[in-house]
Short mmCIF file of C-alpha atoms in Angstrom, two decimals:
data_model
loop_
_atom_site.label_atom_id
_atom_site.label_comp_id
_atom_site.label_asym_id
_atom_site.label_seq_id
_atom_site.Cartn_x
_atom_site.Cartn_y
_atom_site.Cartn_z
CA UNK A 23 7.77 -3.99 8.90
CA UNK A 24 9.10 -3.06 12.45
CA UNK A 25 11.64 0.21 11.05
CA UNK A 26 11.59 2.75 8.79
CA UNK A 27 13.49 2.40 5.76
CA UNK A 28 15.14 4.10 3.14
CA UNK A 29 16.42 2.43 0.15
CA UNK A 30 15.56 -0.95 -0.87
CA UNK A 31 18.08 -2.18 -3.26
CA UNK A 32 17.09 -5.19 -5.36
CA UNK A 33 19.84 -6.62 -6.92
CA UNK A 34 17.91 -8.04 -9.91
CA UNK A 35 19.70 -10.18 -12.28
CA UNK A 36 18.21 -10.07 -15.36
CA UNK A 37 18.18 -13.50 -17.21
CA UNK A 38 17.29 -14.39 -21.13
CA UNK A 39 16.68 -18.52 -20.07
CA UNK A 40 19.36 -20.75 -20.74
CA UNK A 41 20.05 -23.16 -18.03
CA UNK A 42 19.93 -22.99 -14.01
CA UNK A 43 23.64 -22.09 -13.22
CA UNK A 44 24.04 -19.25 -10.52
CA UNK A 45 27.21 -18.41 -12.05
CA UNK A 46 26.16 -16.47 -15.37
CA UNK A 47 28.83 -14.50 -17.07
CA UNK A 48 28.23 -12.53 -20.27
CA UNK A 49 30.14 -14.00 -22.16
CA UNK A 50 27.52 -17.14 -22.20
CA UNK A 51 25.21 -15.56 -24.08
CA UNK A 52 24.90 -13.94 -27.55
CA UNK A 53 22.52 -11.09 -28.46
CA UNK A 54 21.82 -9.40 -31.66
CA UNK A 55 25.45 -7.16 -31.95
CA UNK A 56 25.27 -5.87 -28.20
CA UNK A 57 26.35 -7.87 -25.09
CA UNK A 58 23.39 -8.00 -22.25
CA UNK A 59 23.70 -6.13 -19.13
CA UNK A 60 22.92 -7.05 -15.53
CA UNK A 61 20.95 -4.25 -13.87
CA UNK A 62 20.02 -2.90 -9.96
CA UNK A 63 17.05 -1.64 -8.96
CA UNK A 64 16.21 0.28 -5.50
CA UNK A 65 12.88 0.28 -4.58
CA UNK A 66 11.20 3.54 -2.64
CA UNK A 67 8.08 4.29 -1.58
CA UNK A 68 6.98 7.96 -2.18
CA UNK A 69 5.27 10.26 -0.37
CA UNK A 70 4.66 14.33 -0.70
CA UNK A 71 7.74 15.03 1.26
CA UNK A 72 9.88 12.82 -1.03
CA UNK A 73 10.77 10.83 2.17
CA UNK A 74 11.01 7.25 1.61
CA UNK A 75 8.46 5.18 4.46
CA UNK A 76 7.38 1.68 4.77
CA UNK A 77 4.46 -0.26 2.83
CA UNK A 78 0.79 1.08 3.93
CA UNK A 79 0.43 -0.92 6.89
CA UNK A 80 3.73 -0.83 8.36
CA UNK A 81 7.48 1.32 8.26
CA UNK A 82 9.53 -1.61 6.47
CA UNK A 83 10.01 -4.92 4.76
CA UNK A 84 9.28 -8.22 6.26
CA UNK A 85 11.51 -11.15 5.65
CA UNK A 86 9.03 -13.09 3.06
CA UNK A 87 7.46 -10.29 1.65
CA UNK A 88 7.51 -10.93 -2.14
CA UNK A 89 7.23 -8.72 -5.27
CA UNK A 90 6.83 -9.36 -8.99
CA UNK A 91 9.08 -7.24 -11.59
CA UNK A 92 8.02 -6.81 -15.17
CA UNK A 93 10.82 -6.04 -17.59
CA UNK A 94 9.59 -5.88 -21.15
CA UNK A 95 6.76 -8.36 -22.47
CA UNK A 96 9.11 -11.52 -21.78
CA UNK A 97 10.41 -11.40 -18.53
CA UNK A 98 6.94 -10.97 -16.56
CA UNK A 99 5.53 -10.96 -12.96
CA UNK A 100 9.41 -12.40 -11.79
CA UNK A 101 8.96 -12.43 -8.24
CA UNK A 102 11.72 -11.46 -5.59
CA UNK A 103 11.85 -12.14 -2.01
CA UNK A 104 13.70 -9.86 0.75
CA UNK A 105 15.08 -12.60 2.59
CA UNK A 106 16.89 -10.55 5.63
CA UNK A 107 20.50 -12.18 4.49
CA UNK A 108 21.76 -8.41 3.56
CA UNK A 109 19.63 -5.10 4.47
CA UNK A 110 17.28 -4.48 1.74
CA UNK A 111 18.41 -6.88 -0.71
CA UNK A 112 15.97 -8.94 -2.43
CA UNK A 113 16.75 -12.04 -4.49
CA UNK A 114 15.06 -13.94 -7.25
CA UNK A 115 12.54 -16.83 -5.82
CA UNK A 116 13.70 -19.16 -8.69
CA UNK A 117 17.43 -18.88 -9.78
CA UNK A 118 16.16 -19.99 -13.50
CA UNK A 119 14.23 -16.75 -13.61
CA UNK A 120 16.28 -13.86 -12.71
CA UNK A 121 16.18 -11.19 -15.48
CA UNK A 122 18.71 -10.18 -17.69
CA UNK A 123 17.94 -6.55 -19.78
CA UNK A 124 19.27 -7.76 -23.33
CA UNK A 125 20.85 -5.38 -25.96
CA UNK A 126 20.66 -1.79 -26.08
CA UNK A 127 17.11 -1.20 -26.31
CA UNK A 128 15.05 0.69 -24.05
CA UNK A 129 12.83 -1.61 -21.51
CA UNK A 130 9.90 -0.78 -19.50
CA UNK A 131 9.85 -2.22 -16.17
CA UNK A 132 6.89 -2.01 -13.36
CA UNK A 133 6.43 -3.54 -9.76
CA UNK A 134 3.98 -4.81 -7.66
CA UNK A 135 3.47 -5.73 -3.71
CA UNK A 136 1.86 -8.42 -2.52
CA UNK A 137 2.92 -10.88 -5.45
CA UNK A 138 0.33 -13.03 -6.81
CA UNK A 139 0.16 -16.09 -9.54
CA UNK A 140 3.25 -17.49 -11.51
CA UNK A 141 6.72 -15.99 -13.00
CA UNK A 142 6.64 -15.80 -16.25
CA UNK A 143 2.65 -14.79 -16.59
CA UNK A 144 1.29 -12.06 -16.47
CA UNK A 145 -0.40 -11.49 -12.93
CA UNK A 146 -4.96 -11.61 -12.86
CA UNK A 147 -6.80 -8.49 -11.35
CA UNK A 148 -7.14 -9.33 -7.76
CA UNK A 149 -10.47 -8.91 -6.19
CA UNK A 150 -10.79 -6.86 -3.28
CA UNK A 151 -12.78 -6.24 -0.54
CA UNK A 152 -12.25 -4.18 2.52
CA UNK A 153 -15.14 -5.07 4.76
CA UNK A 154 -14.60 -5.33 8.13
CA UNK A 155 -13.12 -8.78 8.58
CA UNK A 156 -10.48 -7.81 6.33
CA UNK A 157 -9.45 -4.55 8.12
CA UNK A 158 -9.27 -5.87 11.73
CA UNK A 159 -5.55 -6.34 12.02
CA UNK A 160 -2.42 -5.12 10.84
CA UNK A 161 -1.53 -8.53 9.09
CA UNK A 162 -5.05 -8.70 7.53
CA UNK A 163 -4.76 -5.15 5.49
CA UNK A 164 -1.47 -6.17 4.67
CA UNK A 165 -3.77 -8.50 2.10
CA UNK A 166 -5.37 -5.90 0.48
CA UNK A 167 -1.95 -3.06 0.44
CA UNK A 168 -1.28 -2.63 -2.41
CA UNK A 169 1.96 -1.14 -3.78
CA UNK A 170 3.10 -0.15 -7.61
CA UNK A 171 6.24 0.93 -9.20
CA UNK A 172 6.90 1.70 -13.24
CA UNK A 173 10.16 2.87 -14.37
CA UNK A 174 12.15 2.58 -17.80
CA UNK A 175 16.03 0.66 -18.08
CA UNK A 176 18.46 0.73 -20.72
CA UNK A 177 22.17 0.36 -21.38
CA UNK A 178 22.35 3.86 -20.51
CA UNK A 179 20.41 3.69 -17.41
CA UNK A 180 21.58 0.12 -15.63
CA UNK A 181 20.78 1.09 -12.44
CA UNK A 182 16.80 1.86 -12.27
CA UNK A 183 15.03 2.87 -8.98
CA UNK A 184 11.49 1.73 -8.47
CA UNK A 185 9.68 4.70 -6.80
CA UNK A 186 6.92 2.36 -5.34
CA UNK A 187 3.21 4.47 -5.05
CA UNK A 188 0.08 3.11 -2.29
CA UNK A 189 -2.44 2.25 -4.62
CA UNK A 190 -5.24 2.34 -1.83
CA UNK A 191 -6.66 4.90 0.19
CA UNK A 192 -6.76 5.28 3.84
CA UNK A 193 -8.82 6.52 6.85
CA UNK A 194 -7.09 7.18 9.97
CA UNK A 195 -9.28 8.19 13.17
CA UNK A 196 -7.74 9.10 16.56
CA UNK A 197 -9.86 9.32 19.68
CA UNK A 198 -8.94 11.84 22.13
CA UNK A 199 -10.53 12.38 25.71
CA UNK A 200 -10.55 16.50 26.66
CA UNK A 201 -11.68 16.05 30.10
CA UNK A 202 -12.44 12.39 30.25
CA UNK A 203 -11.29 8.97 30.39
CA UNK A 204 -11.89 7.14 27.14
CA UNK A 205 -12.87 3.34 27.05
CA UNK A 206 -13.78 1.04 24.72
CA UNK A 207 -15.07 2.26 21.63
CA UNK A 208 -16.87 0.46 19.06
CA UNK A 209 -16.24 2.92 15.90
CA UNK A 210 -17.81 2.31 12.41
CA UNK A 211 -17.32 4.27 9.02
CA UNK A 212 -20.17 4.50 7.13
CA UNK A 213 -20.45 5.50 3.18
CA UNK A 214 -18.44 3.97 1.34
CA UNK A 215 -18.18 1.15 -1.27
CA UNK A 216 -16.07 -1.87 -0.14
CA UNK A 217 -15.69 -4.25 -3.19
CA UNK A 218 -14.06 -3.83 -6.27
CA UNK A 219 -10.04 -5.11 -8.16
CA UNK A 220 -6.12 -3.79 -8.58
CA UNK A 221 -4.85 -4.53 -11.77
CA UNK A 222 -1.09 -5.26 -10.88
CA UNK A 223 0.11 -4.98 -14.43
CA UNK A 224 -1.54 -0.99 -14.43
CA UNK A 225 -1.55 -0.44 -10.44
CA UNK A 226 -4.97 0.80 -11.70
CA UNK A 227 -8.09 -0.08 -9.36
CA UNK A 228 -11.50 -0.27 -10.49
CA UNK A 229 -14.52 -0.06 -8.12
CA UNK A 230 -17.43 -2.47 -8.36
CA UNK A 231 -19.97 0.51 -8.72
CA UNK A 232 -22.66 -1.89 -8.47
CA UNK A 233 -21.74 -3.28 -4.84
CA UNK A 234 -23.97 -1.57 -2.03
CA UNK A 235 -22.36 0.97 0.43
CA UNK A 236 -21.42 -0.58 3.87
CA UNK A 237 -20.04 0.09 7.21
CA UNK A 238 -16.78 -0.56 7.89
CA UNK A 239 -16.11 -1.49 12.39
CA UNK A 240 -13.41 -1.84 14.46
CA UNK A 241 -13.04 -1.53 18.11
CA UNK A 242 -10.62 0.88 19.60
CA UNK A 243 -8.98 0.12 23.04
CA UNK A 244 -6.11 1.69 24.77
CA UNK A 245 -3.99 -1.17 23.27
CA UNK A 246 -4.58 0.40 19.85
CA UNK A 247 -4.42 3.88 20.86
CA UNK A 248 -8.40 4.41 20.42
CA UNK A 249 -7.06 4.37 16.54
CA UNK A 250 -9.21 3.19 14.05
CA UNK A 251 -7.26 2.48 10.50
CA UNK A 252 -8.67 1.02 7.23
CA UNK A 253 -7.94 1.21 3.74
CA UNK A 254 -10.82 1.53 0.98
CA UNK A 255 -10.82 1.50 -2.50
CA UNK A 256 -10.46 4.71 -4.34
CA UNK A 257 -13.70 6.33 -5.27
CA UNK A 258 -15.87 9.79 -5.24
CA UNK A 259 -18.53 10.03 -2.35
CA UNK A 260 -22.02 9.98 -2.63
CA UNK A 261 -23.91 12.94 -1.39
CA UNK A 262 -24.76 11.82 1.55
CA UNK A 263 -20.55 12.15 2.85
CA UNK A 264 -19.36 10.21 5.25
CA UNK A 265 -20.87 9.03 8.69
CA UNK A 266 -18.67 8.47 11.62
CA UNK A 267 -20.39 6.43 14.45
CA UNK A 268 -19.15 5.49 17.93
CA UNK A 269 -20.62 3.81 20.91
CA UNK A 270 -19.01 3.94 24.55
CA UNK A 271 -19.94 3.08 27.60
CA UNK A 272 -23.51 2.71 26.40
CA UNK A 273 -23.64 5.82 24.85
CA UNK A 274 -23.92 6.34 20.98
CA UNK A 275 -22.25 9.44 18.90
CA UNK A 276 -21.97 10.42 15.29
CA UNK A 277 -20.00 12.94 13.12
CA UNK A 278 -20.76 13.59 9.67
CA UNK A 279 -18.54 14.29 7.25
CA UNK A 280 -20.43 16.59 4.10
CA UNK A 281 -19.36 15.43 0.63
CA UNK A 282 -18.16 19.21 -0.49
CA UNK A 283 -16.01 18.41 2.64
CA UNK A 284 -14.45 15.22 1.37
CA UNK A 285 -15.31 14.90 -2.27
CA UNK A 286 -13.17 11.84 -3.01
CA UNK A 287 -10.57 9.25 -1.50
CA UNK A 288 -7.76 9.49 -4.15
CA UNK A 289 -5.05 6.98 -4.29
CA UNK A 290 -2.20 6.92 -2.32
CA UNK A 291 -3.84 9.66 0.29
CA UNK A 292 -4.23 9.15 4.19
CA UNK A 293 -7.02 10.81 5.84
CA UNK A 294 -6.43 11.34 9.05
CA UNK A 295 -8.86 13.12 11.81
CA UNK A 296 -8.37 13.24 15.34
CA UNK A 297 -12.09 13.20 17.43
CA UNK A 298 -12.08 14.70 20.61
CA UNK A 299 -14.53 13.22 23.10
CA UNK A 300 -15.68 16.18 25.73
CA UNK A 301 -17.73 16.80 28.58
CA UNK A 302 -20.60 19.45 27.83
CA UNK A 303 -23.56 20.78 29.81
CA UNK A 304 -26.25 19.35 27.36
CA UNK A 305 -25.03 15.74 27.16
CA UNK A 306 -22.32 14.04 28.89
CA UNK A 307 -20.30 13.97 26.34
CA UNK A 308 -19.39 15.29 22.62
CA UNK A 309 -17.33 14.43 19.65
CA UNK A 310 -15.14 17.18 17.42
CA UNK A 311 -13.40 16.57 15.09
CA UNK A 312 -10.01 17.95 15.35
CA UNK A 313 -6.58 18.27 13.29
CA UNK A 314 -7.81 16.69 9.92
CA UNK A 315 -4.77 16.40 7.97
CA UNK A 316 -5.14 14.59 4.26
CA UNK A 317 -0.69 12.11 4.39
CA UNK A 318 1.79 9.63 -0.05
CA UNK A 319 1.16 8.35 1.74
CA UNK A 320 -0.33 11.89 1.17
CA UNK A 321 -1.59 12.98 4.28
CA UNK A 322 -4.46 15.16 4.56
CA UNK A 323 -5.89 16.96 7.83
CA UNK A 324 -9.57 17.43 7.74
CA UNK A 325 -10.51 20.69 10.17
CA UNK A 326 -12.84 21.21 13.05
#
């Protein structure tokens, strides 16, 4: 995840299941009056601009990452790996189950990041849960970025790109000093619901509307660019809005954020404020928020 990216080509093989030979030629196989055909896919992740970026928490691929490809109802959660041997190109895990699209009818096909349970079935919900422990690194909301792709292939149409969606929405604030040197902050979101499931199947999430509503903390040093980032489940805010708390050098500030300011968190939207921290006659310091954008990511900017 260290570049941005632009197309991710998956060379996906698409296999009907007889044997374990890499060499597979179509004249091996026999389908009902139409040969099979092997198809590519490219994989993209969309945003407003139509400019392809990297997964949520990062601007490309990491040799490892794996995704699961459904094509059909028989060839199900096949994962792929991007392996770094050729740019972009992902490969099939286990040589027995790369896909072959069979005949001439018309397949649905859908995509997933991260990949979960076992080719060939299809994948549980995965339970999530974005507290704080799971939001203080990069590599730790990597766990719970999710990513979904559905497209359609066919004789016609060999060569299918996945345009891969975020699933989860995100909070990005920026500390800024006007005037004053900032230090360590210890920042906390408050008002939201953290636990709930993605269904990688639908790349449909479902919030656990019976979980309470929790802070969220990080702390924000130079190191991290006084940036707090964390990724929440989608859901509508209760009326109480959102509560932005910081504490530095032994002082303790808040900003609210009204509900008929920030209704919702949809999927696959960023919402990113910068706060400045100023000096002020009254107190020795104050926070504004500043530059509120909302970035599919779709990138919102929330105003003053």
């Amino acid at each position: 995840m260290k570049k941005l990216f632009t197309t991710i080509h998956l060379v996906l093989l698409l296999f009907i299941g007889l044997g374990c030979s890499t060499e597979i030629n179509e004249s091996d196989y026999e389908f009902s009056g139409d040969s099979g055909v092997k198809v590519t896919f490219s994989a993209v992740i969309n945003n407003q601009n139509n400019t392809p970026l990297g997964r949520a928490t990062g601007t490309s691929w990491d040799v490892g990452d794996i995704i699961g490809i459904t094509c059909g109802d028989k060839q199900m959660n096949v994962s792929y790996e991007y392996t770094g041997e050729s740019e972009n190109y992902f490969k099939s895990v286990d040589k027995t189950q790369e896909i072959w699209l069979m005949g001439t009818d018309e397949y649905e096909v859908s995509a997933y990041y991260p990949y979960i349970g076992a080719d060939g079935t299809a994948p549980a919900a995965i339970n999530v849960e974005t507290k704080s422990e799971n939001q203080i690194t990069e590599i730790e909301r990597e766990k719970i970025d999710f990513l979904y792709a559905s497209s359609i292939a066919n004789r016609e149409n060999p060569n299918v790109e996945l345009p891969f969606n975020h699933v989860m929405s995100r909070i990005v604030l920026t500390f800024k000093g006007d005037g004053i040197d900032l230090s360590n902050i210890d920042c906390y979101i408050t008002g939201l619901k953290l636990e709930g499931s993605f269904n990688p199947n639908t790349g449909e999430t479902s919030l656990n509307e019976e979980s309470a509503i929790e802070s969220v903390n990080q702390v924000l040093t130079e190191k991290n660019n006084y940036t707090m980032t964390a990724l929440f489940l989608p859901q509508s805010l209760s009326p109480k809005g959102l509560l932005i708390e910081a504490g530095m050098n032994g002082v303790y500030y808040k900003v609210e954020l009204a509900a008929s300011d920030l209704p919702e968190l949809k999927s696959g939207y960023s919402y990113n404020y910068t706060i400045l921290a100023q000096e002020y006659s009254d107190n020795p310091i104050k926070l504004t928020i500043t530059d509120t954008q909302i970035t599919p990511w779709v990138n919102h900017d929330g105003g003053s």
